[in-house]
Amino acid sequence: MSKKLFIETLGCAMNERDSEHMIAELSQKENYTLTDSAEDADLILINTCSVRERPVHKLFSELGAFNKKKKEGAKIGVCGCTASHLGKEIIKRAPYVSFVLGARNVSKITEVLHKPKAVETDINYDESQFAFNDFRSSPYKAYINISIGCDKQCTFCIVPKTRGEEISIPADLIIKEVQKAVDAGAKEVFLLGQNVNNYGRRFSGKHEKINFTELLRRVSRIEGLRRIRFTSPHPFHMDDEFLEEFASNPKICKSMHMPLQSGSSKVLKEMKRGYTKEWFLNRVQKLKEICPEATISTDIIVAFPGESDEDFEETLDVMRKVEFDQVFSFKYSPRPLTEAEKFTNVVDPEVAKERLIRLQDLHQQIVDKKVEQLRGKTFEVYFEELAADNYVRGRTDNNIIVKVKGSEELLGEFKKVTITDVARTVMTGEILEEKDR
Ligand code: 5AD
Ligand code: SF4
């Protein structure tokens, strides 16, 4: 009889893909099948994120809750970035945890399962060419890793300490993975890396060295593939060649993530981001010139140590100038193993709270204005999931979420849709009849 696996995935798309890899290994080598219920599971996995402090705090209360509800003899494993950074500390604080598996040791999942109290957290471990088994949570789009780790030294970020140094996956392996996903029916791929447009920086062993722009060209030649997305690119590596390929290649989806972090060149320097406010705005201007239909999303940290009122105003200034379509905004959270953890010029928590609210309010105004412009427009939507009340949801090329009345038949289909009603996150639309097109 098969055993049951319950898996909770926190954090980013890289973690989603790591979870898929673990599910694949466990189902094909250990006969596990997925369950939605932790109570029924023989194995409970939490794939953790450590990018901010809060989810790390929550981990131990969550582990306690899982320990109470798990069935007799079931195992609990802690995986991912918090596993990398806390290691055996996790088993010290929660002795009922069976194993700890770091973000860069995912391929060892079937090994640690049989090693009581195993702690595998080597951040130099190289999984860039490991032949994982197959599992994809969506038949319509496929996550494809193109690099692992991160070589940047952003002073706020723990990721280089949890995912180790950057290694690119050989291009021929990536192309094979994409081809396999397309053969299995996916029409969209999501290329993943901490720093995708630094692709090619380092390979383990001798491999053809190509950059991200060339990789995009090669992936786009795969027949049957309709859409290419990628995350996360770094503004520092957005050279003209890359932006021009982005704009002109019809398979590359016209939504760009440009993580700003701060609009103040002074703060950006303290963060060691490698660009200035002017460089960022220059890249946005170039993108808007050559690809006006592109939507732009960003990540912003407010109240980084030393951020003055004037620095924060610079961030608001960039917000007004760029009019980001989507903003992921956070209060700075000091992280262990980072340079900024030692910075003493901390911002008062009340000021931090107020800045986050101001930033988010400004963004709501921008969004309210922008979504109004979508009313009555027609887009091609790729339908991916069923939603409540007999709706089916999908995305436009430029990443706008749209729902229409419909059922399963729409899943995996591309349809022309006219937006009839707008909202902050999900638009409502109607499919254009064939005769109207
Ligand atoms: N505090 C707050 N936000 C952070 N991020 C990364 N590290 C921190 C931190 N220490 C944010 C950045 C990054 C996103 C994934 O998380 O904005 O782009
Ligand atoms: Fe979280 Fe960053 Fe790790 Fe992704 S890479 S899981 S965002 S800490």
Coordinates of N, CA and C in Angstrom, one line a residue, residues 1-214:
M1 N 0.8 -1.2 0.0 CA 0.0 0.0 0.0 C 0.9 1.3 0.0
S2 N 0.4 2.3 -0.7 CA 1.2 3.5 -0.7 C 1.1 4.2 0.6
K3 N 2.2 5.0 0.8 CA 2.3 5.8 2.0 C 1.8 7.2 1.7
K4 N 1.4 8.0 2.7 CA 0.8 9.3 2.4 C 1.8 10.4 2.8
L5 N 1.9 11.4 1.8 CA 2.8 12.5 2.1 C 2.0 13.8 2.1
F6 N 2.2 14.6 3.2 CA 1.6 15.9 3.3 C 2.8 16.9 3.2
I7 N 2.7 17.9 2.3 CA 3.8 18.8 2.2 C 3.3 20.3 2.2
E8 N 3.9 21.1 3.0 CA 3.5 22.5 3.0 C 4.7 23.3 2.5
T9 N 4.4 24.2 1.5 CA 5.5 24.9 0.9 C 5.4 26.4 1.1
L10 N 6.4 27.0 1.7 CA 6.4 28.4 2.0 C 7.4 29.1 1.0
G11 N 7.4 30.4 0.9 CA 8.4 31.1 0.2 C 8.2 31.2 -1.3
C12 N 9.3 31.1 -2.0 CA 9.3 31.5 -3.4 C 9.1 30.4 -4.4
A13 N 9.1 30.7 -5.7 CA 8.9 29.7 -6.7 C 10.0 28.6 -6.7
M14 N 11.2 29.0 -6.3 CA 12.3 28.0 -6.2 C 11.9 26.9 -5.2
N15 N 11.3 27.3 -4.1 CA 10.8 26.4 -3.1 C 9.7 25.5 -3.7
E16 N 8.8 26.1 -4.5 CA 7.7 25.3 -5.1 C 8.3 24.2 -6.0
R17 N 9.4 24.6 -6.7 CA 10.0 23.6 -7.6 C 10.8 22.5 -6.7
D18 N 11.4 22.9 -5.6 CA 12.1 22.0 -4.8 C 11.0 21.0 -4.2
S19 N 9.9 21.5 -3.8 CA 8.8 20.6 -3.3 C 8.4 19.6 -4.4
E20 N 8.3 20.1 -5.7 CA 7.9 19.1 -6.8 C 9.0 18.1 -6.9
H21 N 10.3 18.5 -6.8 CA 11.4 17.5 -6.8 C 11.3 16.5 -5.7
M22 N 11.0 16.9 -4.5 CA 10.9 16.0 -3.4 C 9.7 15.0 -3.6
I23 N 8.6 15.6 -4.0 CA 7.4 14.7 -4.3 C 7.7 13.7 -5.3
A24 N 8.4 14.1 -6.4 CA 8.8 13.1 -7.4 C 9.7 12.0 -6.9
E25 N 10.7 12.4 -6.1 CA 11.6 11.4 -5.6 C 10.9 10.4 -4.7
L26 N 10.0 11.0 -3.8 CA 9.3 10.2 -2.8 C 8.3 9.3 -3.5
S27 N 7.6 9.8 -4.5 CA 6.6 9.0 -5.1 C 7.2 7.8 -5.9
Q28 N 8.3 8.2 -6.6 CA 8.8 7.1 -7.5 C 9.8 6.2 -6.8
K29 N 10.4 6.6 -5.8 CA 11.4 5.7 -5.1 C 10.8 5.1 -3.8
E30 N 9.8 5.8 -3.2 CA 9.3 5.3 -1.9 C 7.8 5.1 -1.9
N31 N 7.2 5.1 -3.0 CA 5.8 4.8 -3.1 C 4.9 5.7 -2.3
Y32 N 5.2 7.0 -2.2 CA 4.3 8.0 -1.5 C 3.3 8.6 -2.5
T33 N 2.1 8.8 -2.0 CA 1.1 9.6 -2.7 C 0.7 10.8 -1.9
L34 N 0.3 11.9 -2.5 CA 0.0 13.2 -1.8 C -1.3 13.1 -1.1
T35 N -1.3 13.7 0.1 CA -2.6 13.9 0.8 C -2.7 15.4 1.2
D36 N -4.0 15.9 1.3 CA -4.2 17.2 1.8 C -4.3 17.3 3.3
S37 N -4.3 16.1 3.9 CA -4.6 16.1 5.4 C -3.3 15.7 6.2
A38 N -2.8 16.5 7.0 CA -1.7 16.2 7.8 C -1.9 15.0 8.8
E39 N -3.2 14.9 9.2 CA -3.6 13.8 10.1 C -3.4 12.5 9.5
D40 N -3.6 12.4 8.2 CA -3.6 11.1 7.5 C -2.2 10.7 7.1
A41 N -1.2 11.7 7.1 CA 0.1 11.5 6.5 C 1.0 10.6 7.3
D42 N 1.8 9.8 6.5 CA 2.9 9.1 7.1 C 4.2 9.9 7.2
L43 N 4.2 10.9 6.3 CA 5.3 11.9 6.3 C 4.8 13.3 6.1
I44 N 5.2 14.2 7.1 CA 4.8 15.6 6.9 C 6.1 16.4 6.7
L45 N 6.1 17.1 5.5 CA 7.2 17.9 5.2 C 6.9 19.4 5.2
I46 N 7.7 20.2 5.9 CA 7.5 21.7 5.7 C 8.7 22.2 5.0
N47 N 8.4 22.8 3.8 CA 9.5 23.4 3.0 C 9.5 24.9 3.3
T48 N 10.5 25.2 4.1 CA 10.5 26.6 4.8 C 11.2 27.7 4.0
C49 N 10.9 28.9 4.4 CA 11.5 30.1 3.9 C 12.2 30.9 5.0
S50 N 13.3 31.5 4.8 CA 13.9 32.2 5.9 C 14.2 33.7 5.6
V51 N 13.6 34.1 4.5 CA 13.9 35.5 4.0 C 13.6 36.6 5.0
R52 N 12.5 36.4 5.7 CA 12.1 37.3 6.8 C 11.9 36.5 8.1
E53 N 11.9 37.3 9.2 CA 12.0 36.6 10.5 C 10.6 35.9 10.9
R54 N 9.5 36.5 10.5 CA 8.2 36.0 10.9 C 8.0 34.6 10.6
P55 N 8.1 34.1 9.4 CA 7.9 32.7 9.1 C 8.8 31.8 9.9
V56 N 10.0 32.2 10.2 CA 10.9 31.4 11.0 C 10.3 31.2 12.4
H57 N 9.8 32.3 13.0 CA 9.2 32.2 14.3 C 8.0 31.3 14.3
K58 N 7.2 31.4 13.2 CA 6.0 30.6 13.1 C 6.3 29.1 13.0
L59 N 7.5 28.8 12.4 CA 7.9 27.4 12.2 C 7.7 26.5 13.4
F60 N 8.2 27.0 14.5 CA 8.2 26.1 15.7 C 6.8 25.9 16.3
S61 N 5.9 26.9 16.2 CA 4.6 26.7 16.7 C 3.9 25.8 15.7
E62 N 4.2 25.9 14.4 CA 3.6 25.0 13.4 C 4.0 23.6 13.6
L63 N 5.3 23.4 13.9 CA 5.8 22.1 14.1 C 5.1 21.4 15.3
G64 N 4.9 22.2 16.4 CA 4.2 21.7 17.5 C 2.9 21.3 17.2
A65 N 2.2 22.1 16.4 CA 0.8 21.7 16.0 C 0.8 20.4 15.1
F66 N 1.7 20.3 14.2 CA 1.8 19.0 13.4 C 2.1 17.8 14.3
N67 N 3.0 18.1 15.3 CA 3.3 16.9 16.2 C 2.1 16.4 16.9
K68 N 1.2 17.4 17.3 CA 0.0 17.0 18.0 C -0.9 16.2 17.1
K69 N -1.1 16.7 15.9 CA -2.1 16.0 15.1 C -1.6 14.9 14.2
K70 N -0.3 14.6 14.2 CA 0.2 13.6 13.3 C -0.2 12.2 13.8
K71 N -0.4 11.2 12.9 CA -0.8 9.9 13.4 C 0.4 9.2 14.0
E72 N 0.2 8.2 14.7 CA 1.2 7.4 15.4 C 2.3 6.9 14.4
G73 N 3.5 7.2 14.7 CA 4.6 6.7 13.8 C 4.9 7.5 12.6
A74 N 4.1 8.6 12.4 CA 4.4 9.5 11.2 C 5.6 10.3 11.5
K75 N 6.3 10.6 10.4 CA 7.6 11.4 10.5 C 7.3 12.8 10.1
I76 N 8.1 13.7 10.7 CA 8.1 15.1 10.3 C 9.5 15.5 9.8
G77 N 9.5 16.1 8.6 CA 10.8 16.6 8.1 C 10.8 18.1 7.9
V78 N 11.9 18.8 8.2 CA 11.9 20.2 7.9 C 12.9 20.4 6.8
C79 N 12.5 21.1 5.7 CA 13.3 21.2 4.5 C 13.4 22.7 4.2
G80 N 14.3 23.1 3.2 CA 14.3 24.4 2.7 C 15.3 25.3 3.4
C81 N 15.0 26.6 3.2 CA 16.0 27.6 3.6 C 16.2 27.7 5.1
T82 N 15.2 27.6 5.9 CA 15.3 27.6 7.4 C 16.1 26.4 7.9
A83 N 15.8 25.3 7.2 CA 16.6 24.1 7.5 C 18.1 24.3 7.2
S84 N 18.4 25.0 6.1 CA 19.8 25.3 5.8 C 20.4 26.1 6.9
H85 N 19.7 27.2 7.4 CA 20.3 28.1 8.3 C 20.3 27.7 9.8
L86 N 19.2 26.9 10.2 CA 19.2 26.5 11.6 C 19.8 25.1 11.8
G87 N 19.7 24.3 10.8 CA 20.3 22.9 10.9 C 19.9 22.2 12.1
K88 N 20.9 21.7 12.9 CA 20.5 20.8 14.0 C 19.8 21.5 15.1
E89 N 19.9 22.8 15.2 CA 19.2 23.6 16.1 C 17.7 23.2 16.1
I90 N 17.2 22.9 14.9 CA 15.7 22.5 14.8 C 15.4 21.3 15.6
I91 N 16.3 20.3 15.5 CA 16.0 19.1 16.2 C 16.2 19.3 17.7
K92 N 17.1 20.2 18.1 CA 17.3 20.5 19.5 C 16.0 21.1 20.1
R93 N 15.4 22.1 19.3 CA 14.2 22.8 19.8 C 12.9 21.9 19.6
A94 N 12.9 21.1 18.6 CA 11.8 20.2 18.4 C 12.2 18.8 18.2
P95 N 12.5 18.1 19.3 CA 13.2 16.8 19.2 C 12.4 15.7 18.4
Y96 N 11.1 15.9 18.2 CA 10.3 15.0 17.5 C 10.5 15.1 16.0
V97 N 11.2 16.1 15.5 CA 11.5 16.2 14.1 C 12.4 15.1 13.6
S98 N 12.1 14.4 12.5 CA 12.8 13.2 12.1 C 14.1 13.6 11.4
F99 N 14.0 14.6 10.5 CA 15.2 15.0 9.8 C 15.1 16.5 9.3
V100 N 16.3 17.0 9.0 CA 16.4 18.4 8.5 C 17.2 18.4 7.2
L101 N 16.6 18.9 6.2 CA 17.1 18.8 4.8 C 17.2 20.2 4.2
G102 N 18.4 20.7 4.0 CA 18.7 22.0 3.5 C 18.2 22.3 2.0
A103 N 18.0 23.6 1.7 CA 17.5 23.9 0.4 C 18.4 23.4 -0.8
R104 N 19.6 23.1 -0.5 CA 20.5 22.6 -1.6 C 20.8 21.2 -1.5
N105 N 19.9 20.4 -0.8 CA 20.1 19.0 -0.6 C 18.9 18.2 -0.8
V106 N 18.0 18.8 -1.6 CA 16.7 18.2 -1.9 C 16.8 16.8 -2.5
S107 N 17.9 16.5 -3.3 CA 18.0 15.2 -3.9 C 18.3 14.1 -2.9
K108 N 18.6 14.5 -1.6 CA 18.9 13.5 -0.6 C 17.6 13.1 0.2
I109 N 16.4 13.5 -0.3 CA 15.2 13.3 0.5 C 15.0 11.8 0.8
T110 N 15.2 10.9 -0.2 CA 14.9 9.5 0.1 C 16.0 8.9 1.0
E111 N 17.1 9.5 1.1 CA 18.2 9.1 2.0 C 17.9 9.4 3.4
V112 N 17.6 10.7 3.7 CA 17.4 11.2 5.1 C 16.1 10.5 5.7
L113 N 15.2 10.1 4.8 CA 14.0 9.5 5.3 C 14.3 8.3 6.2
H114 N 15.4 7.6 5.8 CA 15.8 6.4 6.6 C 16.9 6.6 7.5
K115 N 17.3 7.8 7.8 CA 18.4 8.1 8.7 C 17.9 8.9 9.9
P116 N 17.6 8.3 11.0 CA 16.9 9.0 12.1 C 17.8 10.2 12.5
K117 N 17.1 11.3 12.7 CA 17.7 12.6 13.1 C 18.8 13.1 12.1
A118 N 18.7 12.7 10.8 CA 19.7 13.2 9.9 C 19.6 14.7 9.7
V119 N 20.7 15.4 9.5 CA 20.8 16.8 9.2 C 21.7 17.0 8.0
E120 N 21.1 17.3 6.9 CA 21.9 17.4 5.6 C 21.7 18.9 5.2
T121 N 22.7 19.7 5.4 CA 22.5 21.1 5.1 C 23.7 21.7 4.4
D122 N 24.4 20.9 3.7 CA 25.7 21.4 3.0 C 25.3 22.4 1.9
I123 N 25.7 23.7 2.1 CA 25.3 24.7 1.1 C 26.3 24.7 -0.1
N124 N 27.3 23.8 -0.1 CA 28.2 23.7 -1.3 C 27.8 22.4 -2.1
Y125 N 26.8 21.7 -1.7 CA 26.4 20.5 -2.4 C 25.9 20.9 -3.8
D126 N 26.3 20.2 -4.8 CA 26.0 20.5 -6.1 C 24.9 19.6 -6.7
E127 N 23.7 20.2 -6.8 CA 22.6 19.4 -7.4 C 22.3 19.9 -8.8
S128 N 23.2 20.7 -9.4 CA 22.9 21.3 -10.7 C 22.6 20.3 -11.8
Q129 N 23.1 19.1 -11.7 CA 22.9 18.1 -12.8 C 22.3 16.8 -12.3
F130 N 21.6 16.9 -11.1 CA 21.0 15.7 -10.5 C 19.8 15.4 -11.4
A131 N 19.6 14.1 -11.7 CA 18.5 13.7 -12.5 C 17.3 13.4 -11.6
F132 N 16.5 14.4 -11.3 CA 15.3 14.2 -10.5 C 14.3 13.5 -11.3
N133 N 13.4 12.8 -10.5 CA 12.2 12.2 -11.1 C 11.2 13.3 -11.5
D134 N 10.2 12.9 -12.2 CA 9.2 13.9 -12.7 C 8.0 14.0 -11.8
F135 N 7.7 15.3 -11.4 CA 6.4 15.6 -10.9 C 6.1 17.0 -11.2
R136 N 4.9 17.3 -11.7 CA 4.6 18.7 -11.9 C 3.2 19.0 -11.3
S137 N 3.1 20.1 -10.5 CA 1.8 20.3 -9.9 C 0.8 20.9 -10.9
S138 N 1.2 21.4 -12.0 CA 0.3 21.9 -13.0 C 0.6 21.3 -14.3
P139 N -0.4 20.8 -15.1 CA -0.1 20.2 -16.4 C 0.1 21.4 -17.4
Y140 N -0.3 22.6 -17.0 CA -0.3 23.7 -18.0 C 0.9 24.5 -18.1
K141 N 1.6 24.6 -16.9 CA 2.9 25.3 -16.9 C 3.9 24.6 -16.1
A142 N 5.2 24.8 -16.5 CA 6.2 24.0 -15.9 C 7.3 24.9 -15.3
Y143 N 7.6 24.7 -14.0 CA 8.8 25.4 -13.5 C 10.0 24.7 -13.9
I144 N 11.0 25.4 -14.4 CA 12.3 24.8 -14.8 C 13.4 25.6 -14.2
N145 N 14.2 24.9 -13.4 CA 15.4 25.6 -12.7 C 16.4 25.8 -13.8
I146 N 17.0 27.0 -13.8 CA 18.1 27.3 -14.7 C 19.4 27.5 -13.9
S147 N 19.3 27.9 -12.7 CA 20.5 28.0 -11.8 C 20.1 27.8 -10.4
I148 N 21.2 27.5 -9.6 CA 20.9 27.3 -8.2 C 21.8 28.3 -7.4
G149 N 21.4 28.7 -6.2 CA 22.3 29.5 -5.4 C 22.3 31.0 -5.9
C150 N 23.1 31.8 -5.2 CA 23.2 33.2 -5.5 C 24.5 33.8 -5.1
D151 N 25.2 34.5 -6.0 CA 26.5 35.0 -5.8 C 26.5 36.5 -5.3
K152 N 25.3 37.1 -5.3 CA 25.2 38.5 -4.9 C 25.4 38.6 -3.4
Q153 N 25.8 39.8 -3.0 CA 26.1 40.1 -1.6 C 25.2 41.1 -1.0
C154 N 23.9 41.1 -1.4 CA 23.0 42.1 -0.9 C 23.0 42.0 0.7
T155 N 23.2 43.1 1.3 CA 23.5 43.1 2.8 C 22.3 42.6 3.6
F156 N 21.1 42.7 3.1 CA 19.9 42.3 3.9 C 19.6 40.9 3.7
C157 N 20.2 40.2 2.8 CA 19.6 38.9 2.3 C 20.3 37.6 2.8
I158 N 19.6 36.7 3.3 CA 20.1 35.5 3.9 C 20.4 34.4 2.8
V159 N 19.7 34.6 1.6 CA 19.7 33.5 0.6 C 21.1 33.0 0.2
P160 N 22.1 33.8 0.0 CA 23.4 33.2 -0.3 C 23.9 32.2 0.8
K161 N 23.4 32.4 2.0 CA 23.9 31.5 3.1 C 23.0 30.3 3.2
T162 N 21.8 30.3 2.5 CA 21.0 29.1 2.6 C 21.0 28.3 1.3
R163 N 21.3 29.0 0.2 CA 21.3 28.3 -1.1 C 22.7 28.2 -1.7
G164 N 23.7 28.8 -1.0 CA 25.1 28.7 -1.5 C 25.4 29.5 -2.7
E165 N 26.6 29.1 -3.3 CA 27.1 29.9 -4.4 C 26.3 29.5 -5.7
E166 N 26.4 30.5 -6.6 CA 25.6 30.3 -7.9 C 26.2 29.3 -8.8
I167 N 25.4 28.4 -9.3 CA 25.9 27.4 -10.3 C 24.8 27.4 -11.4
S168 N 25.2 27.5 -12.7 CA 24.2 27.4 -13.7 C 24.0 26.0 -14.2
I169 N 22.8 25.7 -14.5 CA 22.5 24.3 -15.0 C 22.9 24.3 -16.5
P170 N 23.6 23.3 -17.0 CA 24.0 23.3 -18.4 C 22.7 23.5 -19.4
A171 N 23.0 24.4 -20.4 CA 21.9 24.7 -21.3 C 21.2 23.5 -22.0
D172 N 22.0 22.5 -22.3 CA 21.4 21.4 -23.0 C 20.4 20.6 -22.1
L173 N 20.8 20.6 -20.7 CA 19.8 20.0 -19.8 C 18.5 20.8 -19.7
I174 N 18.7 22.1 -19.7 CA 17.5 23.0 -19.5 C 16.6 22.7 -20.8
I175 N 17.2 22.7 -21.9 CA 16.4 22.5 -23.2 C 15.7 21.2 -23.1
K176 N 16.4 20.2 -22.7 CA 15.7 18.8 -22.5 C 14.6 18.9 -21.6
E177 N 14.7 19.6 -20.5 CA 13.6 19.7 -19.5 C 12.4 20.4 -20.1
V178 N 12.7 21.5 -20.8 CA 11.6 22.2 -21.4 C 10.9 21.4 -22.4
Q179 N 11.7 20.7 -23.2 CA 11.1 19.8 -24.3 C 10.2 18.7 -23.6
K180 N 10.7 18.2 -22.5 CA 9.9 17.1 -21.8 C 8.6 17.7 -21.3
A181 N 8.7 18.9 -20.7 CA 7.5 19.5 -20.2 C 6.5 19.8 -21.3
V182 N 7.0 20.3 -22.5 CA 6.1 20.6 -23.6 C 5.5 19.3 -24.2
D183 N 6.3 18.3 -24.3 CA 5.8 17.0 -24.8 C 4.7 16.5 -23.8
A184 N 4.8 16.8 -22.6 CA 3.7 16.4 -21.6 C 2.5 17.3 -21.6
G185 N 2.6 18.4 -22.4 CA 1.4 19.2 -22.6 C 1.5 20.6 -22.1
A186 N 2.6 21.0 -21.4 CA 2.7 22.4 -20.9 C 2.9 23.3 -22.1
K187 N 2.2 24.4 -22.0 CA 2.5 25.4 -23.1 C 3.2 26.6 -22.6
E188 N 3.4 26.6 -21.3 CA 4.1 27.8 -20.6 C 5.2 27.2 -19.7
V189 N 6.4 27.9 -19.8 CA 7.5 27.5 -18.8 C 7.9 28.7 -18.0
F190 N 8.3 28.5 -16.8 CA 8.7 29.5 -15.9 C 10.2 29.2 -15.5
L191 N 11.1 29.9 -16.1 CA 12.5 29.7 -15.8 C 12.9 30.3 -14.5
L192 N 13.5 29.5 -13.6 CA 13.8 29.9 -12.2 C 15.2 30.0 -11.9
G193 N 15.5 31.0 -11.1 CA 16.8 31.1 -10.5 C 16.8 32.3 -9.5
Q194 N 17.7 32.4 -8.6 CA 17.7 33.6 -7.7 C 18.0 34.8 -8.4
N195 N 18.7 34.6 -9.6 CA 19.3 35.7 -10.3 C 19.4 35.3 -11.8
V196 N 18.2 35.1 -12.4 CA 18.2 34.4 -13.7 C 19.0 35.1 -14.8
N197 N 19.0 36.4 -14.8 CA 19.8 37.0 -15.9 C 21.3 37.2 -15.7
N198 N 21.7 36.5 -14.6 CA 23.2 36.3 -14.5 C 23.5 34.9 -14.9
Y199 N 22.6 34.2 -15.7 CA 22.8 32.9 -16.1 C 24.1 32.7 -16.9
G200 N 24.8 31.6 -16.7 CA 26.1 31.4 -17.4 C 27.3 31.8 -16.6
R201 N 27.1 32.4 -15.4 CA 28.3 32.8 -14.6 C 29.2 31.7 -14.3
R202 N 28.7 30.6 -13.8 CA 29.5 29.5 -13.4 C 28.8 28.1 -13.7
F203 N 29.5 27.2 -14.2 CA 29.0 25.8 -14.4 C 29.9 24.9 -13.6
S204 N 29.3 23.8 -13.1 CA 30.2 22.8 -12.5 C 30.7 21.9 -13.7
G205 N 31.9 21.8 -13.9 CA 32.4 21.1 -15.1 C 32.4 22.0 -16.3
K206 N 32.9 21.4 -17.4 CA 33.0 22.2 -18.7 C 31.7 22.1 -19.5
H207 N 31.1 23.3 -19.7 CA 29.9 23.4 -20.4 C 29.9 24.6 -21.3
E208 N 29.1 24.5 -22.4 CA 29.1 25.7 -23.3 C 28.5 26.9 -22.5
K209 N 29.3 28.0 -22.6 CA 28.9 29.2 -21.8 C 28.1 30.1 -22.6
I210 N 26.8 30.2 -22.3 CA 25.9 31.1 -23.0 C 25.3 32.0 -21.9
N211 N 24.8 33.2 -22.3 CA 24.2 34.1 -21.3 C 22.7 33.9 -21.3
F212 N 22.0 34.6 -20.5 CA 20.6 34.4 -20.3 C 19.8 34.8 -21.6
T213 N 20.3 35.8 -22.2 CA 19.6 36.3 -23.5 C 19.6 35.1 -24.5
E214 N 20.8 34.5 -24.6 CA 20.9 33.4 -25.6 C 20.1 32.2 -25.1

